[in-house]
N, C-alpha and C. Protein backbone atom coordinates (compact mmCIF):
# COMPACT_ATOMS: atom_id res chain seq x y z
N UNK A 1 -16.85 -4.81 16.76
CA UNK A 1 -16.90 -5.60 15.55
C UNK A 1 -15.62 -5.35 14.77
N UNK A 2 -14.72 -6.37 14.08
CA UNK A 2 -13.69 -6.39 13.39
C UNK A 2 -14.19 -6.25 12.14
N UNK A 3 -13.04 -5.79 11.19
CA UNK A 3 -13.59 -5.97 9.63
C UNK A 3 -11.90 -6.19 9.25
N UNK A 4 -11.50 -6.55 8.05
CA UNK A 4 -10.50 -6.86 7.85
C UNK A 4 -10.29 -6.12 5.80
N UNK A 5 -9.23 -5.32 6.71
CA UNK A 5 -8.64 -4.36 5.42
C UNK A 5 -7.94 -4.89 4.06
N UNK A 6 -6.97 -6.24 4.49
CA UNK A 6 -6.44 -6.73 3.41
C UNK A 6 -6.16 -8.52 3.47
N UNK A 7 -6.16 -9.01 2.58
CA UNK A 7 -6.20 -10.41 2.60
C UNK A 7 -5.01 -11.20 2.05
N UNK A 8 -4.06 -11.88 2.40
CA UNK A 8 -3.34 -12.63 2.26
C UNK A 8 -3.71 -13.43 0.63
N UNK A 9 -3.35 -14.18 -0.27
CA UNK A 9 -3.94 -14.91 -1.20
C UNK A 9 -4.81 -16.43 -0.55
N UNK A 10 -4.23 -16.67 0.25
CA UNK A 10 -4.93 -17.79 1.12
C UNK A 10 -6.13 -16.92 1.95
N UNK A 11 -6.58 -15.77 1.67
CA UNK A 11 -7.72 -15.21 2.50
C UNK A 11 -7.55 -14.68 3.71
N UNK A 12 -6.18 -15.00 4.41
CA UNK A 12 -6.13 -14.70 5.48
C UNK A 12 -5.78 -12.74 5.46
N UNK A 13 -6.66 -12.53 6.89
CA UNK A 13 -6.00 -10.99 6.97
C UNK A 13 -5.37 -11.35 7.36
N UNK A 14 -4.52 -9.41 6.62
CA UNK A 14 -2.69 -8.59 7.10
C UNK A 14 -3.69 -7.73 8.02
N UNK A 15 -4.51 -7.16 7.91
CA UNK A 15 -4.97 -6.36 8.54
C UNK A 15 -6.26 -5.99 9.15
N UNK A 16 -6.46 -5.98 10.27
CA UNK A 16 -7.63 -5.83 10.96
C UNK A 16 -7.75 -4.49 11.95
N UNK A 17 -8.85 -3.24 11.82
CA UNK A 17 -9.12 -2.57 12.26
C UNK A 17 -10.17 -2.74 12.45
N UNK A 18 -10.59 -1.64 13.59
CA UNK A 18 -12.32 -1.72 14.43
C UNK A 18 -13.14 -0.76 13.24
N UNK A 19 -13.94 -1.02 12.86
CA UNK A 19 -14.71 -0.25 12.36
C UNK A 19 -15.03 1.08 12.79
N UNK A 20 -15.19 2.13 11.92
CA UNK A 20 -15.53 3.65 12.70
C UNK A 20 -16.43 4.38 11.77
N UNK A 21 -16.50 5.89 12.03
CA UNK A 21 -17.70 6.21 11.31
C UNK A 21 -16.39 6.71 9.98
N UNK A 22 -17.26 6.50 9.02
CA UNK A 22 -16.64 7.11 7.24
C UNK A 22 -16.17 8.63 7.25
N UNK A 23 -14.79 9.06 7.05
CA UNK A 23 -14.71 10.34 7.19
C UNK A 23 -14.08 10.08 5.92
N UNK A 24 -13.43 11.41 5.04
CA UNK A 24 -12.74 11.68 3.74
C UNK A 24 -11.28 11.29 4.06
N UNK A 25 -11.13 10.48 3.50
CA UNK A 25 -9.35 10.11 3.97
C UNK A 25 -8.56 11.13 2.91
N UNK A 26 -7.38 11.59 4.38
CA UNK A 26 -6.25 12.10 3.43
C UNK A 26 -5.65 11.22 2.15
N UNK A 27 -5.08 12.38 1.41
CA UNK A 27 -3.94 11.44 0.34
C UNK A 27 -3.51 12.40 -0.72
N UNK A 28 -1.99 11.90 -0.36
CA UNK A 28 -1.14 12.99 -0.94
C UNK A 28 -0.70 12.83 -2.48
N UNK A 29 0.26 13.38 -2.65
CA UNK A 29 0.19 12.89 -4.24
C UNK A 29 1.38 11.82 -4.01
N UNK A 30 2.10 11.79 -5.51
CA UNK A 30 3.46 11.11 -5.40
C UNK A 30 4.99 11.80 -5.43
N UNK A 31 5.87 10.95 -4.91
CA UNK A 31 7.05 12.03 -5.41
C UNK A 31 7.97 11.11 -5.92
N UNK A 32 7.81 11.08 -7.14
CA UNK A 32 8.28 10.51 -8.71
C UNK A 32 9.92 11.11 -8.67
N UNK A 33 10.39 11.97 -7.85
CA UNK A 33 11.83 12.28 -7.79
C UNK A 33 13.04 11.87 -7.63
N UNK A 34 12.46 10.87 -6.38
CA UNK A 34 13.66 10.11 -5.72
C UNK A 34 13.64 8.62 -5.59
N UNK A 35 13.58 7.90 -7.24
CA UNK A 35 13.24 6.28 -6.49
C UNK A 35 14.70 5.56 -6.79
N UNK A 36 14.77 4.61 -5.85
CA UNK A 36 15.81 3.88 -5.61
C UNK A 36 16.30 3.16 -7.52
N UNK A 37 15.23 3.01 -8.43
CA UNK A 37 15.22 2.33 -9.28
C UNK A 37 14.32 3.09 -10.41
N UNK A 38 14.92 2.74 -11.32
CA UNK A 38 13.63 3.29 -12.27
C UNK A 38 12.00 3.14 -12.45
N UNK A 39 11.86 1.44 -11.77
CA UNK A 39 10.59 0.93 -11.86
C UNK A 39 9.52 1.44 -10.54
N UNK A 40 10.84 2.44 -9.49
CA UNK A 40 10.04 2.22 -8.34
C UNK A 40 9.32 3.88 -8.55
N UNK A 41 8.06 3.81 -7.90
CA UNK A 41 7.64 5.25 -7.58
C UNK A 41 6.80 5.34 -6.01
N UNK A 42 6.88 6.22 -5.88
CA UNK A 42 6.42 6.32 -4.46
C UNK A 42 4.86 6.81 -3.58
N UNK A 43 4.14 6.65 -2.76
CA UNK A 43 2.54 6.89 -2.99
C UNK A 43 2.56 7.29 -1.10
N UNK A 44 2.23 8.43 -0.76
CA UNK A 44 2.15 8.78 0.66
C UNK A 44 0.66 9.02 0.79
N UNK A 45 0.32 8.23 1.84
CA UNK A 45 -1.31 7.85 2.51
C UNK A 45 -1.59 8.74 3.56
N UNK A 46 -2.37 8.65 4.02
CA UNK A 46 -2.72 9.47 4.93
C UNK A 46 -3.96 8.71 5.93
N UNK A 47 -3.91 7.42 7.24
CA UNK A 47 -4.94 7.12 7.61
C UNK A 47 -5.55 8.05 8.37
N UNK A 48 -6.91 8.65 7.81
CA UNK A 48 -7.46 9.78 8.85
C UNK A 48 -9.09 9.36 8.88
N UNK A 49 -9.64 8.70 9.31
CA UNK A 49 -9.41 8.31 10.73
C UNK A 49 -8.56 7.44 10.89
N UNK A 50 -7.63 7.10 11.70
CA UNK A 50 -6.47 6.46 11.89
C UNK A 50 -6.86 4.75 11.33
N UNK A 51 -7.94 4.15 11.65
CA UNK A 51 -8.18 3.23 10.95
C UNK A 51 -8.53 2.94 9.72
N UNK A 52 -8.40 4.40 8.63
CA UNK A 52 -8.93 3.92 7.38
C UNK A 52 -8.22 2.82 6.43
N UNK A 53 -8.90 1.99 5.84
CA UNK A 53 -8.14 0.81 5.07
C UNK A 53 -7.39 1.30 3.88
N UNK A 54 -6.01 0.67 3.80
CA UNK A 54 -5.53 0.93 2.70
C UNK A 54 -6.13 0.65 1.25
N UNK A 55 -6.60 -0.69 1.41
CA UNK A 55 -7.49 -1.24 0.49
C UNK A 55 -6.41 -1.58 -0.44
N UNK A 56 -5.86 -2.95 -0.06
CA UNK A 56 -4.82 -3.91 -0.70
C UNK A 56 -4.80 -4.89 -0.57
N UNK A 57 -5.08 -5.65 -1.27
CA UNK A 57 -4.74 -7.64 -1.25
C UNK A 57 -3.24 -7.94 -1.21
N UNK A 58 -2.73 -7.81 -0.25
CA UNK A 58 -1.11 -7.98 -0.40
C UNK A 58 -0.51 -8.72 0.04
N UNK A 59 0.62 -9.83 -0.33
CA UNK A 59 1.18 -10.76 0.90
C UNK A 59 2.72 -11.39 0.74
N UNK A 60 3.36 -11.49 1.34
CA UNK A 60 4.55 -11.41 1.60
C UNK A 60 4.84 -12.46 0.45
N UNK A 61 6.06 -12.07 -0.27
CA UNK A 61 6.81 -12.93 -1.42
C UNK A 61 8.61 -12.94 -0.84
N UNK A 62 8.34 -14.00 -0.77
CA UNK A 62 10.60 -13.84 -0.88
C UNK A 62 10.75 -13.53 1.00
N UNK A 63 10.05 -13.39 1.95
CA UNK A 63 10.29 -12.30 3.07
C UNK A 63 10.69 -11.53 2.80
N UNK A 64 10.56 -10.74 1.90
CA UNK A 64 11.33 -9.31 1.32
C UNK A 64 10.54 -8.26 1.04
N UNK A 65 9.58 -8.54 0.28
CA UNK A 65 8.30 -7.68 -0.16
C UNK A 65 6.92 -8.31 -0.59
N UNK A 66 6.29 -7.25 -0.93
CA UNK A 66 4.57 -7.40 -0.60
C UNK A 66 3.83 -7.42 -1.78
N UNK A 67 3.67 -8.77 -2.10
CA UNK A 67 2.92 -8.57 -3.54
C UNK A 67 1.40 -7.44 -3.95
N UNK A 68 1.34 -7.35 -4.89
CA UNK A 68 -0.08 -6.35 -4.32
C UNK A 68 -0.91 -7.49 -5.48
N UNK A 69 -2.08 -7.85 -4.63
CA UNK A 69 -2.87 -8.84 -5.75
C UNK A 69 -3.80 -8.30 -6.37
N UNK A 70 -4.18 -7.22 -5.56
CA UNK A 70 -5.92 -6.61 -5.65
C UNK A 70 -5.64 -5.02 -5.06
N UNK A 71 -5.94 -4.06 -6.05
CA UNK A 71 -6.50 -2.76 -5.51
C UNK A 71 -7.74 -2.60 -5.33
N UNK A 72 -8.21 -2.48 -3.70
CA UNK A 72 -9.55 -2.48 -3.89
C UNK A 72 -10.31 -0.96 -3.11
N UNK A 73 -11.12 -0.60 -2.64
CA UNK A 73 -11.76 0.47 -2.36
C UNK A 73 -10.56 0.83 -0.75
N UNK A 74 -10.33 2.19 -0.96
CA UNK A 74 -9.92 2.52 0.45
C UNK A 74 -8.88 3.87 -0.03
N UNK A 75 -7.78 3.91 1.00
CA UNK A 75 -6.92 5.43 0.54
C UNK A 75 -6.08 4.94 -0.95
N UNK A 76 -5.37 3.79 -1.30
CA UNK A 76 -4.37 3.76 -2.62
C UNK A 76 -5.90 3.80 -3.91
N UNK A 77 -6.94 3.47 -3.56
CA UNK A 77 -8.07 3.54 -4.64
C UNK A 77 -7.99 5.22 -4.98
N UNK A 78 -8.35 5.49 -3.73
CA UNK A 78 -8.93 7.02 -3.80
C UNK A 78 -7.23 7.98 -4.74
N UNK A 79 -6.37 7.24 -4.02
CA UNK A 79 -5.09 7.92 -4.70
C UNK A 79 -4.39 7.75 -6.00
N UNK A 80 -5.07 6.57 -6.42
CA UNK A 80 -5.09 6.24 -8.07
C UNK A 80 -5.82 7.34 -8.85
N UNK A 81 -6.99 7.25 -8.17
CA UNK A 81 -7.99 8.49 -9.00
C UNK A 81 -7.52 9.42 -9.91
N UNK A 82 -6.71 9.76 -8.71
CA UNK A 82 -5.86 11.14 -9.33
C UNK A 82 -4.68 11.45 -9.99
N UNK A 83 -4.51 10.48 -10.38
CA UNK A 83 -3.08 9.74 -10.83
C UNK A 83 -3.55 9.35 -12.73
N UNK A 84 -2.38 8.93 -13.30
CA UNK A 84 -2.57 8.92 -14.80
C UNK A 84 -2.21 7.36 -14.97
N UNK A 85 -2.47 6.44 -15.90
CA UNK A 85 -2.49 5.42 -15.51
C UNK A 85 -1.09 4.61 -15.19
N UNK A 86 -0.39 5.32 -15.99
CA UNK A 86 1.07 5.14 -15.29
C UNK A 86 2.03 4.90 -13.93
N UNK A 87 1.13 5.50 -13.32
CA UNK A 87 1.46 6.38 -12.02
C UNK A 87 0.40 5.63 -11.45
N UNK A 88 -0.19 5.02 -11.27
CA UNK A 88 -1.22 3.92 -10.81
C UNK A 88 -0.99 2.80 -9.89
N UNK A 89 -1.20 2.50 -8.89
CA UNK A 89 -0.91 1.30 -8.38
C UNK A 89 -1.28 0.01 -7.89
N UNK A 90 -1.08 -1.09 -9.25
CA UNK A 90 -1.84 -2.26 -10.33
C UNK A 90 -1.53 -3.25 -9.46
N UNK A 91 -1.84 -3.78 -8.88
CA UNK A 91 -2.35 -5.50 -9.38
C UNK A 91 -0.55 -5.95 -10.30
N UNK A 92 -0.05 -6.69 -9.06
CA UNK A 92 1.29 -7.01 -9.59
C UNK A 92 2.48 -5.98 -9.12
N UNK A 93 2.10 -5.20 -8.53
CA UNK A 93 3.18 -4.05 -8.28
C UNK A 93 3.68 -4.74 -7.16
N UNK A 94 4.99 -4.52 -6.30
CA UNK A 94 5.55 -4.75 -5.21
C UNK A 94 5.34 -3.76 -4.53
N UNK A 95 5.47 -4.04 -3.02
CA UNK A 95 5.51 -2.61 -1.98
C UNK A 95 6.95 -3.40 -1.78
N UNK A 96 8.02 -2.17 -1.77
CA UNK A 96 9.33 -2.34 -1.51
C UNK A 96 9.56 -1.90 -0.66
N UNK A 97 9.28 -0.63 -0.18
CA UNK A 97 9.74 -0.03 1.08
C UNK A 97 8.08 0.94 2.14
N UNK A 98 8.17 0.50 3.22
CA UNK A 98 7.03 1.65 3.77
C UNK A 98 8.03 1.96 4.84
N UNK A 99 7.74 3.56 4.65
CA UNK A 99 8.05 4.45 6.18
C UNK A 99 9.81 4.13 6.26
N UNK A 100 10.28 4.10 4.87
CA UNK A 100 12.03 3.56 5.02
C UNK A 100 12.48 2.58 5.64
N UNK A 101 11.21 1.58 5.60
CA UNK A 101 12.08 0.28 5.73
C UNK A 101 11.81 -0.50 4.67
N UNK A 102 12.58 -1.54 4.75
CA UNK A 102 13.24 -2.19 3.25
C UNK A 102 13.75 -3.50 3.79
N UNK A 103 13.30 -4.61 2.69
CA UNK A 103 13.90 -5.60 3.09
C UNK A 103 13.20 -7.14 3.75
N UNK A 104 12.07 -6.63 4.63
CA UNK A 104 11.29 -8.18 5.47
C UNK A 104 10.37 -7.38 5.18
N UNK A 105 9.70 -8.25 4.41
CA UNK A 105 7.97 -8.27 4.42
C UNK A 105 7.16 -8.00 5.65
N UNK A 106 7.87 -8.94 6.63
CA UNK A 106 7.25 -8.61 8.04
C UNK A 106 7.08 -7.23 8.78
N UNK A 107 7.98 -6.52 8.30
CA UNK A 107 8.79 -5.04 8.79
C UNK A 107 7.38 -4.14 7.81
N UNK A 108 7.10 -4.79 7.10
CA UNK A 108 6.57 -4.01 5.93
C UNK A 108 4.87 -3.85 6.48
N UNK A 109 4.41 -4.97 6.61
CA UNK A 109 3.43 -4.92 6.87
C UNK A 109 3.09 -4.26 8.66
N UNK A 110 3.75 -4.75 9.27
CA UNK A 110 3.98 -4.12 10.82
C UNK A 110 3.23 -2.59 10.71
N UNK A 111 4.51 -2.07 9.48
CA UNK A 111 4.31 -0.39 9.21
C UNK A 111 2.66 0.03 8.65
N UNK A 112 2.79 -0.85 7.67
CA UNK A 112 1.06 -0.62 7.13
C UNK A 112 -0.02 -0.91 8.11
N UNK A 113 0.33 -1.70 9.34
CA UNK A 113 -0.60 -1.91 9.90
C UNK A 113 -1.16 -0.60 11.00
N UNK A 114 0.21 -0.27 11.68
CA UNK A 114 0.22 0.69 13.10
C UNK A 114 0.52 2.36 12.38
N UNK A 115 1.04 2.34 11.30
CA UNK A 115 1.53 3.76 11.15
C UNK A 115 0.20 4.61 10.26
N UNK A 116 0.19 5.76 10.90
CA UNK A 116 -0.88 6.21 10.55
C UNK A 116 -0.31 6.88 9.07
N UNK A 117 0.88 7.86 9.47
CA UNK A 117 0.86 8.18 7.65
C UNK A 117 1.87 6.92 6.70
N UNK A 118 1.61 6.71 5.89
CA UNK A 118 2.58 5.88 4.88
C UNK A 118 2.79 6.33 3.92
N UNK A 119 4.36 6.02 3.56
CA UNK A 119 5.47 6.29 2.68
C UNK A 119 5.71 5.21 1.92
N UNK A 120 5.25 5.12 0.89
CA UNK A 120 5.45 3.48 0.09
C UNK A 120 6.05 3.64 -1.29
N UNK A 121 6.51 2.77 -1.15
CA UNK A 121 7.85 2.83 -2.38
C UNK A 121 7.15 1.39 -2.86
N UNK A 122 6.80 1.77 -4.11
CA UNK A 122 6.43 0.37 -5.14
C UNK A 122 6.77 0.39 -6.25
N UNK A 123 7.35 -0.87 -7.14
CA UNK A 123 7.86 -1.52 -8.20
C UNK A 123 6.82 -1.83 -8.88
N UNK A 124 7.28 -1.32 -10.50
CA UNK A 124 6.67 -2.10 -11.39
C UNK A 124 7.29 -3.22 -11.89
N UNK A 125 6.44 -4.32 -12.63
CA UNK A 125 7.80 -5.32 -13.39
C UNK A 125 8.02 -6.28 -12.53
N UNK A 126 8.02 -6.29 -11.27
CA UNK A 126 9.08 -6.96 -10.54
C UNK A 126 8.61 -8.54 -10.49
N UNK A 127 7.23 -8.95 -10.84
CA UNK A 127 6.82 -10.21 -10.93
C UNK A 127 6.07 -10.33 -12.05
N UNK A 128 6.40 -9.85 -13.46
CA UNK A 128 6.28 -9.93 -14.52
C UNK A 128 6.94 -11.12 -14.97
């Protein structure tokens, strides 16, 4: 049985994994040290079980980057938690870079789909 992790604004999934049993997903903090920009900050995931959902409504703007429409239940939920609301990642944010790539949306999502840990670099502002 399929279930589908994130939805395009037209509904369509970015992402489809097999369903598995519920384990505690990793998730790391942030590292607010090194962003390309002032608006950007950075959020490292952890899929453990390798299929856990990011839990993002996200979909390609510009072929460049990944709008985020919807934070919804999965590892960036669980990693907000712990986070101050600043440091949060809203509804309107961009994903600019995963796993150091930059640039095609396509490249972007590829990474979110197959890579088990993620490195995500997201913008505030940027479709304000």
């Amino acid at each position: 049985m399929m279930s589908c992790c994130c939805t395009d604004v037209g509904g369509q999934p970015v992402e489809s994994v097999a369903d598995a049993p519920k384990q505690a997903p990793l998730v790391a903090a942030a590292d607010l040290k090194d962003p390309k920009d002032p608006n950007e900050f950075q959020v490292v995931v952890t899929k453990s079980p390798p299929d856990s959902r990011i839990g993002l409504d996200i979909s390609a703007i510009g072929g460049k980057v990944l709008k985020v429409w919807k934070v919804k239940e999965g590892l960036v939920d669980t990693w907000n938690k712990g986070q101050s609301e600043e440091n949060q990642v809203k509804a309107g944010d961009a994903v600019m870079e995963v796993n150091g790539n930059r640039g095609s949306s396509d490249k972007l999502l590829q990474e979110v789909s197959k890579a088990t840990t993620l490195t995500m670099v997201f913008s505030r502002g940027k479709f304000a």
